Tab-separated table of C-alpha atoms in Angstrom:
chain	number	residue	atom	x	y	z
A	5	MET	CA	-34.570	-25.786	-29.593
A	6	LEU	CA	-32.478	-26.380	-26.466
A	7	ALA	CA	-33.061	-22.796	-25.397
A	8	HIS	CA	-36.831	-23.171	-25.578
A	9	ILE	CA	-36.689	-26.387	-23.548
A	10	PHE	CA	-34.494	-24.556	-21.028
A	11	ILE	CA	-37.111	-21.837	-20.546
A	12	ARG	CA	-40.009	-24.248	-20.184
A	13	LEU	CA	-38.422	-26.624	-17.676
A	14	ASN	CA	-39.337	-26.274	-14.010
A	15	TRP	CA	-35.766	-26.127	-12.708
A	16	ASN	CA	-36.789	-25.764	-9.073
A	17	ASP	CA	-38.650	-29.059	-9.320
A	18	TRP	CA	-35.811	-30.735	-11.270
A	19	PHE	CA	-33.131	-29.881	-8.678
A	20	THR	CA	-35.435	-30.774	-5.786
A	21	ASN	CA	-36.894	-34.041	-7.075
A	22	THR	CA	-34.984	-35.332	-10.108
A	23	LEU	CA	-31.335	-34.688	-9.188
A	24	PRO	CA	-31.525	-36.849	-5.995
A	25	THR	CA	-32.659	-39.840	-8.113
A	26	ILE	CA	-29.490	-39.717	-10.219
A	27	PRO	CA	-26.448	-41.655	-8.876
A	28	SER	CA	-24.450	-39.330	-6.640
A	29	ALA	CA	-21.222	-40.204	-8.469
A	30	ALA	CA	-22.561	-38.346	-11.498
A	31	HIS	CA	-23.721	-35.240	-9.617
A	32	LYS	CA	-20.557	-33.153	-10.003
A	33	THR	CA	-20.248	-33.730	-13.732
A	34	LEU	CA	-23.953	-33.189	-14.328
A	35	VAL	CA	-24.171	-30.011	-12.247
A	36	SER	CA	-20.996	-28.685	-13.887
A	37	ARG	CA	-22.427	-29.164	-17.397
A	38	LEU	CA	-25.723	-27.644	-16.340
A	39	PHE	CA	-23.955	-24.584	-14.970
A	40	THR	CA	-22.307	-23.995	-18.342
A	41	ILE	CA	-25.682	-24.381	-20.044
A	42	PHE	CA	-27.331	-21.888	-17.669
A	43	ILE	CA	-24.659	-19.265	-18.338
A	44	LYS	CA	-24.311	-19.738	-22.094
A	45	ILE	CA	-28.003	-19.967	-22.878
A	46	ALA	CA	-28.593	-16.758	-20.930
A	47	PHE	CA	-26.727	-14.923	-23.714
A	48	GLU	CA	-28.600	-16.476	-26.638
A	49	PRO	CA	-30.167	-13.470	-28.451
A	50	ASN	CA	-33.710	-14.862	-28.388
A	51	ILE	CA	-33.431	-15.904	-24.753
A	52	HIS	CA	-31.496	-12.989	-23.286
A	53	MET	CA	-34.435	-10.591	-23.376
A	54	GLN	CA	-37.092	-13.167	-22.456
A	55	ILE	CA	-38.931	-12.130	-19.309
A	56	ASN	CA	-38.696	-15.694	-17.945
A	57	THR	CA	-34.904	-15.816	-18.306
A	58	SER	CA	-34.111	-13.430	-15.470
A	59	LYS	CA	-36.586	-15.256	-13.191
A	60	ILE	CA	-34.946	-18.639	-13.948
A	61	LEU	CA	-31.465	-17.231	-13.352
A	62	GLU	CA	-32.449	-15.494	-10.129
A	63	ASP	CA	-34.007	-18.712	-8.805
A	64	ALA	CA	-30.839	-20.590	-9.813
A	65	ILE	CA	-28.900	-18.960	-6.991
A	66	LYS	CA	-30.399	-21.680	-4.754
A	67	TYR	CA	-28.998	-24.586	-6.795
A	68	PRO	CA	-25.892	-26.567	-5.723
A	69	TRP	CA	-23.333	-24.780	-7.888
A	70	HIS	CA	-20.692	-25.373	-5.222
A	71	MET	CA	-20.281	-28.750	-6.966
A	72	VAL	CA	-19.134	-27.206	-10.262
A	73	GLU	CA	-15.735	-28.631	-11.199
A	74	TYR	CA	-12.814	-26.250	-11.675
A	75	SER	CA	-11.994	-27.461	-15.196
A	76	GLU	CA	-15.563	-26.757	-16.334
A	77	LEU	CA	-15.493	-23.344	-14.689
A	78	GLU	CA	-12.132	-22.483	-16.251
A	79	ASN	CA	-13.361	-23.273	-19.770
A	80	LEU	CA	-16.570	-21.372	-19.154
A	81	MET	CA	-14.728	-18.256	-17.953
A	82	LYS	CA	-12.462	-18.336	-21.029
A	83	TRP	CA	-15.585	-18.359	-23.183
A	84	PHE	CA	-17.218	-15.680	-21.056
A	85	CYS	CA	-14.254	-13.272	-21.312
A	86	THR	CA	-13.929	-13.656	-25.091
A	87	THR	CA	-17.623	-13.760	-26.028
A	88	VAL	CA	-19.660	-11.585	-23.671
A	89	GLU	CA	-19.607	-7.802	-23.965
A	90	PRO	CA	-17.111	-6.784	-21.226
A	91	THR	CA	-19.164	-3.795	-20.073
A	92	ILE	CA	-21.376	-6.325	-18.297
A	93	VAL	CA	-18.998	-6.065	-15.317
A	94	LEU	CA	-19.607	-2.310	-15.079
A	95	ARG	CA	-23.314	-2.947	-14.398
A	96	ILE	CA	-24.327	0.218	-16.270
A	97	PRO	CA	-28.136	0.409	-15.783
A	98	GLU	CA	-28.859	1.400	-19.403
A	99	GLU	CA	-26.703	-1.410	-20.822
A	100	THR	CA	-27.465	-4.362	-18.542
A	101	ASN	CA	-30.637	-6.128	-17.443
A	102	TYR	CA	-31.705	-8.435	-14.621
A	103	ALA	CA	-30.401	-11.482	-16.510
A	104	ASP	CA	-26.902	-9.985	-16.761
A	105	ARG	CA	-26.778	-9.231	-13.069
A	106	ALA	CA	-28.122	-12.685	-12.194
A	107	VAL	CA	-25.406	-14.322	-14.334
A	108	LEU	CA	-22.697	-12.353	-12.527
A	109	ASP	CA	-24.105	-13.497	-9.194
A	110	LEU	CA	-24.134	-17.141	-10.317
A	111	ILE	CA	-20.494	-16.909	-11.391
A	112	ARG	CA	-19.602	-15.283	-8.098
A	113	LEU	CA	-21.340	-18.125	-6.244
A	114	ALA	CA	-19.646	-20.893	-8.235
A	115	CYS	CA	-16.243	-19.229	-7.726
A	116	ALA	CA	-16.523	-19.249	-3.922
A	117	MET	CA	-17.001	-15.491	-3.806
A	118	MET	CA	-20.391	-15.325	-2.107
A	119	PRO	CA	-19.810	-15.797	1.644
A	120	GLU	CA	-23.275	-14.476	2.464
A	121	ILE	CA	-24.774	-17.856	1.506
A	122	GLY	CA	-23.197	-19.423	4.591
A	123	ASN	CA	-22.135	-23.056	4.922
A	124	GLU	CA	-22.136	-23.855	1.194
A	125	MET	CA	-18.946	-21.791	0.833
A	126	GLN	CA	-17.114	-24.372	2.948
A	127	GLN	CA	-18.246	-27.201	0.650
A	128	ILE	CA	-16.765	-25.695	-2.526
A	129	SER	CA	-13.928	-27.786	-3.935
A	130	ASN	CA	-10.803	-26.039	-5.276
A	131	ALA	CA	-12.101	-22.834	-3.702
A	132	THR	CA	-8.703	-21.102	-3.794
A	133	ALA	CA	-8.218	-21.797	-7.506
A	134	LYS	CA	-11.774	-20.654	-8.231
A	135	ARG	CA	-11.266	-17.376	-6.372
A	136	ILE	CA	-8.087	-16.755	-8.365
A	137	LEU	CA	-9.946	-17.564	-11.590
A	138	TYR	CA	-12.772	-15.194	-10.681
A	139	THR	CA	-10.400	-12.315	-9.907
A	140	ARG	CA	-8.376	-12.893	-13.083
A	141	SER	CA	-11.550	-12.949	-15.193
A	142	MET	CA	-13.065	-9.811	-13.660
A	143	ILE	CA	-9.797	-7.887	-14.098
A	144	ARG	CA	-9.528	-9.113	-17.687
A	145	LEU	CA	-13.071	-7.929	-18.414
A	146	GLN	CA	-12.481	-4.560	-16.756
A	147	ARG	CA	-9.337	-4.022	-18.805
A	148	SER	CA	-11.199	-5.044	-21.971
A	149	CYS	CA	-13.828	-2.429	-21.124
A	150	ALA	CA	-11.197	0.279	-20.987
A	151	ALA	CA	-9.559	-0.863	-24.237
A	152	LYS	CA	-12.815	-1.135	-26.199
A	153	ASN	CA	-14.503	1.982	-24.799
A	154	PRO	CA	-11.880	4.769	-24.701
A	155	LYS	CA	-14.552	7.454	-25.092
A	156	LEU	CA	-16.399	6.185	-22.024
A	157	PHE	CA	-13.248	6.360	-19.916
A	158	ALA	CA	-12.431	9.822	-21.169
A	159	THR	CA	-15.427	11.124	-19.213
A	160	LYS	CA	-15.721	11.753	-15.502
A	161	GLU	CA	-18.871	9.633	-15.325
A	162	GLY	CA	-17.198	6.767	-17.198
A	163	LYS	CA	-14.266	6.703	-14.800
A	164	LYS	CA	-16.685	6.760	-11.879
A	165	VAL	CA	-18.549	3.712	-13.218
A	166	PHE	CA	-15.242	1.881	-13.736
A	167	ASN	CA	-14.002	2.755	-10.246
A	168	ASN	CA	-17.303	1.619	-8.718
A	169	ALA	CA	-16.986	-1.750	-10.474
A	170	PHE	CA	-13.430	-2.211	-9.256
A	171	GLU	CA	-14.294	-1.177	-5.699
A	172	GLU	CA	-17.142	-3.688	-5.775
A	173	LEU	CA	-14.602	-6.364	-6.745
A	174	LEU	CA	-12.373	-5.327	-3.837
A	175	GLN	CA	-15.361	-5.534	-1.503
A	176	THR	CA	-16.246	-9.008	-2.801
A	177	LEU	CA	-12.667	-10.207	-2.337
A	178	ASN	CA	-12.515	-8.704	1.137
A	179	GLN	CA	-15.757	-10.349	2.258
A	180	SER	CA	-14.633	-13.716	0.914
A	181	LEU	CA	-11.304	-13.480	2.740
A	182	ARG	CA	-12.973	-12.446	5.994
A	183	ALA	CA	-15.252	-15.470	5.746
A	184	LEU	CA	-12.151	-17.693	5.776
A	185	ALA	CA	-11.269	-16.564	9.299
A	186	ALA	CA	-13.476	-19.283	10.771
A	187	THR	CA	-11.599	-22.121	9.072
A	188	LYS	CA	-8.105	-20.858	8.190
A	189	SER	CA	-5.137	-19.501	10.133
A	190	HIS	CA	-3.928	-15.923	9.658
A	191	GLU	CA	-1.010	-17.190	7.571
A	192	GLU	CA	-3.361	-19.167	5.322
A	193	GLN	CA	-5.567	-16.093	4.948
A	194	ARG	CA	-2.510	-14.040	3.937
A	195	ARG	CA	-1.647	-16.577	1.240
A	196	GLU	CA	-5.228	-16.499	-0.039
A	197	ALA	CA	-5.106	-12.688	-0.140
A	198	LEU	CA	-1.793	-12.697	-2.000
A	199	ASN	CA	-3.138	-15.174	-4.568
A	200	VAL	CA	-5.997	-12.894	-5.602
A	201	MET	CA	-4.013	-9.657	-5.279
A	202	LEU	CA	-1.435	-10.966	-7.748
A	203	GLU	CA	-4.206	-11.149	-10.352
A	204	ILE	CA	-4.762	-7.410	-9.863
A	205	ILE	CA	-1.134	-6.295	-9.593
A	206	LEU	CA	0.722	-8.364	-12.216
A	207	PRO	CA	-1.275	-7.149	-15.264
A	208	MET	CA	-0.117	-3.619	-14.409
A	209	GLN	CA	3.392	-4.347	-15.706
A	210	THR	CA	2.327	-5.353	-19.232
A	211	GLN	CA	-1.062	-3.783	-19.915
A	212	SER	CA	-2.525	-0.282	-20.215
A	213	GLU	CA	-0.876	2.048	-17.714
A	214	GLU	CA	-3.907	4.333	-17.831
A	215	THR	CA	-6.182	1.501	-16.702
A	216	SER	CA	-3.620	0.460	-14.098
A	217	ASN	CA	-3.627	3.979	-12.691
A	218	LEU	CA	-7.435	3.877	-12.406
A	219	HIS	CA	-7.110	0.652	-10.411
A	220	ILE	CA	-4.369	2.185	-8.264
A	221	ASP	CA	-6.470	5.289	-7.556
A	222	SER	CA	-9.368	3.074	-6.471
A	223	ILE	CA	-7.156	0.968	-4.196
A	224	ILE	CA	-5.719	4.069	-2.524
A	225	LYS	CA	-9.215	5.478	-2.031
A	226	TRP	CA	-10.375	2.136	-0.620
A	227	GLN	CA	-7.450	2.081	1.818
A	228	ALA	CA	-8.356	5.561	3.035
A	229	THR	CA	-12.129	5.209	3.276
A	230	THR	CA	-13.123	1.557	3.634
A	231	ALA	CA	-10.408	-0.870	4.728
A	232	GLU	CA	-9.995	-1.460	8.452
A	233	PRO	CA	-6.476	-1.362	9.998
A	234	GLY	CA	-4.544	-4.543	9.309
A	235	ASN	CA	-6.798	-5.493	6.388
A	236	ILE	CA	-5.222	-8.647	4.956
A	237	LEU	CA	-6.187	-7.900	1.355
A	238	MET	CA	-4.613	-4.436	1.402
A	239	CYS	CA	-1.474	-5.560	3.239
A	240	SER	CA	-0.988	-8.314	0.639
A	241	ILE	CA	-0.153	-5.581	-1.890
A	242	LEU	CA	3.281	-5.248	-0.262
A	243	SER	CA	4.123	-8.858	-1.137
A	244	ALA	CA	2.362	-8.782	-4.510
A	245	LEU	CA	4.431	-5.840	-5.772
A	246	GLY	CA	7.582	-7.909	-5.327
A	247	HIS	CA	6.374	-10.332	-8.004
A	248	MET	CA	6.451	-7.602	-10.664
A	249	LYS	CA	9.447	-7.691	-13.003
A	250	ALA	CA	9.601	-3.901	-13.030
A	251	PHE	CA	7.666	-1.041	-11.475
A	252	ILE	CA	5.577	1.477	-13.406
A	253	GLY	CA	5.158	5.072	-12.246
A	254	GLY	CA	1.904	4.420	-10.406
A	255	THR	CA	3.457	1.519	-8.517
A	256	TYR	CA	5.447	3.947	-6.382
A	257	VAL	CA	2.287	5.831	-5.431
A	258	LEU	CA	0.588	2.538	-4.529
A	259	LEU	CA	3.595	1.341	-2.534
A	260	GLU	CA	3.782	4.564	-0.532
A	261	SER	CA	0.054	4.520	0.212
A	262	THR	CA	0.178	0.847	1.223
A	263	ILE	CA	3.126	1.389	3.575
A	264	CYS	CA	1.127	4.207	5.194
A	265	PHE	CA	-1.824	1.823	5.470
A	266	TYR	CA	0.408	-0.962	6.807
A	267	PHE	CA	1.382	1.148	9.811
A	268	ARG	CA	-2.237	1.664	10.814
A	269	SER	CA	-3.351	-0.644	13.591
A	270	SER	CA	-6.121	-1.019	16.134
A	271	GLU	CA	-6.835	-3.055	19.246
A	272	SER	CA	-8.793	-5.583	17.210
A	273	SER	CA	-6.021	-6.048	14.628
A	274	LEU	CA	-3.144	-6.577	17.064
A	275	GLU	CA	-3.726	-10.335	17.127
A	276	TRP	CA	-2.566	-10.742	13.520
A	277	HIS	CA	-1.083	-7.371	12.546
A	278	THR	CA	2.071	-6.050	14.224
A	279	PRO	CA	3.531	-3.413	11.909
A	280	THR	CA	7.260	-2.804	12.358
A	281	TRP	CA	9.977	-1.552	10.035
A	282	ILE	CA	11.823	-4.866	10.282
A	283	ASN	CA	8.710	-6.844	9.285
A	284	LEU	CA	8.041	-4.369	6.481
A	285	LEU	CA	11.550	-4.731	5.069
A	286	GLN	CA	11.223	-8.507	5.210
A	287	THR	CA	7.877	-8.373	3.394
A	288	LEU	CA	9.348	-6.086	0.729
A	289	GLN	CA	12.392	-8.320	0.103
A	290	MET	CA	11.449	-9.066	-3.501
A	291	SER	CA	10.686	-5.401	-4.252
A	292	LEU	CA	13.825	-3.787	-2.866
A	293	GLU	CA	16.109	-4.354	-5.849
A	294	LYS	CA	13.454	-2.971	-8.221
A	295	LEU	CA	13.190	0.402	-6.487
A	296	GLU	CA	14.659	3.404	-8.292
A	297	LEU	CA	15.518	6.682	-6.616
A	298	MET	CA	14.202	9.243	-9.107
A	299	PRO	CA	10.585	7.949	-9.308
A	300	ILE	CA	10.585	7.910	-5.501
A	301	MET	CA	11.750	11.528	-5.404
A	302	ARG	CA	9.259	12.644	-8.076
A	303	ASN	CA	6.398	11.274	-5.983
A	304	CYS	CA	7.854	12.596	-2.699
A	305	SER	CA	7.351	9.069	-1.336
A	306	MET	CA	8.915	9.498	2.096
A	307	PHE	CA	8.311	6.010	3.501
A	308	THR	CA	9.512	4.408	0.275
A	309	LEU	CA	12.564	6.674	0.338
A	310	ASN	CA	13.365	5.490	3.848
A	311	VAL	CA	13.124	1.855	2.721
A	312	TYR	CA	15.327	2.653	-0.276
A	313	ILE	CA	17.974	4.363	1.886
A	314	LEU	CA	18.159	1.429	4.306
A	315	TYR	CA	18.457	-1.065	1.442
A	316	LYS	CA	20.773	0.896	-0.839
A	317	MET	CA	23.256	1.888	1.855
A	318	GLU	CA	23.544	-1.713	3.029
A	319	LYS	CA	24.114	-3.052	-0.493
A	320	MET	CA	26.747	-0.515	-1.569
A	321	PRO	CA	30.135	-2.213	-1.938
A	322	THR	CA	32.376	0.554	-0.564
A	323	VAL	CA	32.293	3.352	1.991
A	324	GLY	CA	33.152	5.737	-0.835
A	325	ASP	CA	29.939	4.791	-2.644
A	326	GLN	CA	27.969	5.318	0.560
A	327	ILE	CA	29.480	8.775	1.078
A	328	THR	CA	28.698	9.795	-2.519
A	329	PHE	CA	25.124	8.533	-2.163
A	330	MET	CA	24.678	10.461	1.092
A	331	GLN	CA	25.884	13.658	-0.575
A	332	ASP	CA	23.479	13.158	-3.488
A	333	LEU	CA	20.623	12.521	-1.064
A	334	CYS	CA	21.345	15.726	0.840
A	335	GLN	CA	20.737	17.648	-2.364
A	336	LEU	CA	17.729	15.638	-3.533
A	337	ILE	CA	15.743	15.879	-0.295
A	338	GLU	CA	15.760	19.667	-0.600
A	339	SER	CA	12.925	19.285	-3.126
A	340	ILE	CA	10.644	17.357	-0.748
A	341	LYS	CA	7.783	19.444	0.595
A	342	THR	CA	6.012	18.601	3.841
A	343	GLU	CA	2.665	19.401	5.398
A	344	PRO	CA	1.708	19.068	9.059
A	345	SER	CA	0.293	15.617	8.258
A	346	THR	CA	3.517	14.396	6.595
A	347	GLU	CA	6.185	15.978	8.795
A	348	ALA	CA	6.566	12.916	11.001
A	349	MET	CA	7.115	10.769	7.902
A	350	MET	CA	10.014	12.969	6.807
A	351	THR	CA	11.682	12.674	10.215
A	352	VAL	CA	12.202	8.975	9.497
A	353	VAL	CA	14.218	9.878	6.380
A	354	TRP	CA	16.380	12.358	8.295
A	355	GLY	CA	16.895	9.811	11.063
A	356	SER	CA	17.989	7.078	8.642
A	357	MET	CA	20.468	9.423	7.004
A	358	ILE	CA	21.936	10.370	10.389
A	359	ALA	CA	22.060	6.710	11.482
A	360	TRP	CA	23.899	5.691	8.323
A	361	GLY	CA	26.155	8.718	8.608
A	362	CYS	CA	27.173	7.403	12.029
A	363	LYS	CA	27.900	3.946	10.585
A	364	ILE	CA	30.154	5.557	7.980
A	365	PHE	CA	31.756	7.669	10.721
A	366	LEU	CA	32.937	4.516	12.494
A	367	LYS	CA	34.792	3.415	9.346
A	368	GLU	CA	35.883	6.761	7.897
A	369	PRO	CA	35.741	9.518	10.569
A	370	GLN	CA	37.267	12.175	8.299
A	371	ASN	CA	35.524	11.339	5.021
A	372	SER	CA	32.115	11.049	6.696
A	373	ARG	CA	32.285	14.665	7.794
A	374	LYS	CA	31.248	16.182	4.453
A	375	PRO	CA	27.894	14.377	3.943
A	376	LEU	CA	26.957	14.770	7.611
A	377	ILE	CA	27.739	18.485	7.606
A	378	MET	CA	25.765	18.832	4.339
A	379	LEU	CA	22.777	17.237	6.083
A	380	SER	CA	23.287	19.502	9.088
A	381	ARG	CA	23.260	22.578	6.814
A	382	HIS	CA	20.063	21.379	5.149
A	383	LEU	CA	18.373	20.857	8.527
A	384	GLN	CA	19.549	24.271	9.730
A	385	HIS	CA	18.071	25.829	6.609
A	386	LEU	CA	14.733	24.131	7.312
A	387	SER	CA	14.834	25.324	10.920
A	388	SER	CA	15.212	28.938	9.845
A	389	GLN	CA	12.825	28.713	6.900
A	390	ALA	CA	10.341	31.554	7.094
A	391	GLU	CA	7.227	32.308	5.129
A	392	GLY	CA	7.807	34.878	2.422
A	393	TRP	CA	5.217	37.452	1.437
A	394	GLY	CA	4.353	35.315	-1.610
A	395	ASP	CA	3.618	32.256	0.554
A	396	GLY	CA	0.840	34.111	2.300
A	397	LEU	CA	-0.773	35.035	-1.006
A	398	LEU	CA	-0.514	31.477	-2.313
A	399	GLY	CA	-1.973	30.172	0.924
A	400	ALA	CA	-4.915	32.553	0.634
A	401	ILE	CA	-5.880	31.086	-2.742
A	402	GLY	CA	-5.145	27.496	-1.735
A	403	LEU	CA	-1.966	26.956	-3.762
A	404	LYS	CA	0.626	26.897	-0.996
A	405	ARG	CA	2.344	23.519	-0.741
A	406	ASP	CA	5.004	23.678	1.942
A	407	VAL	CA	3.658	24.522	5.393
A	408	VAL	CA	6.464	25.276	7.847
A	409	THR	CA	5.379	24.425	11.401
A	410	ASN	CA	7.147	25.355	14.605
A	411	LYS	CA	7.522	21.661	15.440
A	412	ARG	CA	9.518	21.080	12.293
A	413	LYS	CA	11.600	24.222	12.811
A	414	VAL	CA	12.618	23.198	16.324
A	415	LEU	CA	13.201	19.516	15.547
A	416	THR	CA	15.358	20.184	12.488
A	417	ARG	CA	17.454	22.583	14.569
A	418	CYS	CA	17.854	19.866	17.221
A	419	LEU	CA	18.872	17.236	14.663
A	420	ALA	CA	21.412	19.618	13.149
A	421	ILE	CA	22.883	20.128	16.629
A	422	VAL	CA	23.154	16.359	17.135
A	423	ILE	CA	25.188	16.091	13.929
A	424	LEU	CA	27.433	18.991	14.974
A	425	SER	CA	28.091	17.253	18.298
A	426	LEU	CA	29.944	14.520	16.383
A	427	PHE	CA	32.762	16.885	15.464
A	428	PRO	CA	34.080	18.438	18.719
A	429	ASN	CA	37.213	20.512	19.114
A	430	ILE	CA	40.092	18.429	20.443
A	431	SER	CA	43.080	20.105	22.068
A	432	TYR	CA	46.543	19.526	20.630
A	433	SER	CA	47.409	17.196	23.483
A	434	GLY	CA	44.107	15.374	23.117
A	435	GLU	CA	43.306	15.882	26.783
A	436	ARG	CA	40.475	18.342	26.258
A	437	VAL	CA	37.410	17.685	24.113
A	438	GLU	CA	34.691	20.312	23.850
A	439	PRO	CA	31.856	21.184	21.453
A	440	ASN	CA	32.801	23.163	18.375
A	441	GLU	CA	31.797	26.799	17.976
A	442	GLU	CA	29.011	26.088	15.508
A	443	TYR	CA	27.475	23.639	17.975
A	444	CYS	CA	27.603	26.232	20.771
A	445	SER	CA	26.111	28.897	18.523
A	446	SER	CA	23.267	26.584	17.460
A	447	MET	CA	22.516	25.692	21.089
A	448	ARG	CA	22.312	29.392	21.980
A	449	GLU	CA	19.910	30.001	19.098
A	450	LEU	CA	17.769	27.065	20.202
A	451	SER	CA	17.626	28.381	23.786
A	452	MET	CA	16.680	31.832	22.510
A	453	LEU	CA	13.487	30.390	21.051
A	454	LEU	CA	12.171	30.189	24.618
A	455	ALA	CA	11.859	33.974	24.603
A	456	ASN	CA	10.392	34.132	21.102
A	457	LYS	CA	6.623	34.702	21.117
A	458	LYS	CA	6.276	32.985	17.753
A	459	PHE	CA	7.254	29.695	19.414
A	460	LEU	CA	4.894	29.820	22.407
A	461	ASP	CA	2.954	26.799	21.122
A	462	VAL	CA	6.049	24.582	21.357
A	463	LYS	CA	7.795	26.209	24.338
A	464	PRO	CA	7.463	23.128	26.638
A	465	LEU	CA	8.944	20.974	23.860
A	466	VAL	CA	11.838	23.388	23.382
A	467	VAL	CA	12.606	23.192	27.118
A	468	GLN	CA	12.688	19.388	27.013
A	469	ALA	CA	14.743	19.336	23.821
A	470	VAL	CA	17.344	21.713	25.280
A	471	ASN	CA	17.631	19.538	28.389
A	472	ILE	CA	18.061	16.360	26.328
A	473	LEU	CA	20.783	17.968	24.229
A	474	LYS	CA	22.585	19.350	27.287
A	475	GLU	CA	22.604	15.852	28.780
A	476	ASN	CA	24.221	14.581	25.571
A	477	THR	CA	26.683	17.306	24.641
A	478	LEU	CA	29.261	14.847	23.299
A	479	PRO	CA	27.333	11.610	22.667
A	480	LYS	CA	28.992	8.326	21.817
A	481	ILE	CA	28.567	7.540	18.150
A	482	GLN	CA	26.702	4.316	19.066
A	483	ASP	CA	24.141	6.333	21.060
A	484	VAL	CA	23.308	8.923	18.408
A	485	SER	CA	20.423	7.006	16.802
A	486	HIS	CA	18.718	6.628	20.203
A	487	LEU	CA	19.226	10.339	20.838
A	488	VAL	CA	17.625	11.113	17.469
A	489	CYS	CA	14.686	8.834	18.360
A	490	ARG	CA	14.185	10.615	21.687
A	491	LEU	CA	14.077	13.992	19.995
A	492	ILE	CA	11.717	12.898	17.226
A	493	SER	CA	9.332	11.196	19.667
A	494	LEU	CA	9.271	14.409	21.668
A	495	PHE	CA	7.557	16.183	18.774
A	496	TYR	CA	5.653	13.348	17.056
A	497	CYS	CA	3.935	10.192	18.304
A	498	SER	CA	2.973	8.378	15.095
A	499	SER	CA	2.784	4.572	15.217
A	500	PHE	CA	5.518	4.123	12.607
A	501	LEU	CA	8.042	5.793	14.923
A	502	THR	CA	7.740	3.095	17.588
A	503	SER	CA	9.807	0.462	15.785
A	504	VAL	CA	12.184	2.680	13.810
A	505	PRO	CA	15.035	2.545	16.398
A	506	GLU	CA	15.530	-1.138	15.498
A	507	VAL	CA	16.554	-0.327	11.916
A	508	TRP	CA	18.897	2.474	13.043
A	509	GLU	CA	21.030	0.194	15.225
A	510	MET	CA	24.712	0.056	14.259
A	511	ASP	CA	24.594	-3.701	13.649
A	512	PHE	CA	21.228	-3.800	11.865
A	513	HIS	CA	20.949	-5.783	8.634
A	514	ILE	CA	17.860	-6.208	6.492
A	515	PRO	CA	16.435	-9.676	7.244
A	516	SER	CA	16.266	-12.216	4.451
A	517	ALA	CA	12.879	-13.437	3.299
């Protein structure tokens, strides 16, 4: 009976002429109850397919749903998530109609997620809580879809539909956050972004890992193709991950991708986004103790590995533990493959290991020799790494993974020489200090590259590198990290290299949150 009355009422006329005659004190409660009626009746079997239903719901977008109270909305969304078929959020054309899509738009409007309507967004009470509720509900429905429809998600088309729905949610969240720029500070916007991102990230630790990985894949794709540098929603992932009790495998992939995204910047983002390693470490405070080395190594997550090295070395109780860790690292990094696009990222790892080796050297000059020489040997091996006949065949069929560039060959040779410079020959009397034989031999080999036709593309860089090394034949231990920075910046100019010297300083400590 109520449903038939609902269909026959002229709701445009009621909201225009009748609502104003009702005492204003009752408006919020009345509109809140009406909103629940609009949503619930839309799913009554006899009403759902009525041709008039979609027209009524589409017209309803003009009604003052910004007045809906949070408590009413919360109860409604609990009902919605447990009663309505969850595939509604996928918007599959064959399984949804105009009424379904209109209902989703009404919910989006009431939850302060429709900035395109303009000023009404600013009138919504408890907007932050409603945005959190909306995100939580949409994620819950998406996860229910995956649990109830395993066959759908086993297909390429099914995964595509799911990813499209999640990317649409990201776009909605992003637009809503951008609309806040007119009324909220950058810090307030960051808090808003973190609030909604937590609703995406936290379920990953307790619910289906397969579904979590689909979400992670979509986020990474969105970072690469859609999000502008400094995007507040994407950068909030770094803080959100820290609220997890433990990381899953895909978390490491997401963290690495988000750190890469974090270091992207543009002229327009400089006002609120200044990516530095110190700021990154501060943001990741809550995540640091949850990081584990082997998942990082399995994913070849170079930025995450650098963060882990800086944190782990600082937290180790004894120099002996640090030396053992350095030796283990020297062996583990042998498995990391690089491409031209990732070479600069790996230089940060080498630099951090050298910087920490120097810190150990100040405390234990003799015992620090072994891990540093191990690293030097590894770098020398990389510098002389040549393509075998099998590499060419693999490359021809697109299977080759490790591309050895001349830049990397020269830089690794230079870094090995820097390490060797720390262990000069000292005469018996102590009056004469000169480079050791291995250092001299390595310098000769580096200089010989100038006559090697295979290195013509980097010849000017070799000349500069040789000059820098000759100027610093026996560097002070405190100056080594700056020397390493000079050499790296000679070959690579990525934005993440600009601030790395700060975390390689002898007296650097990770800032507290």
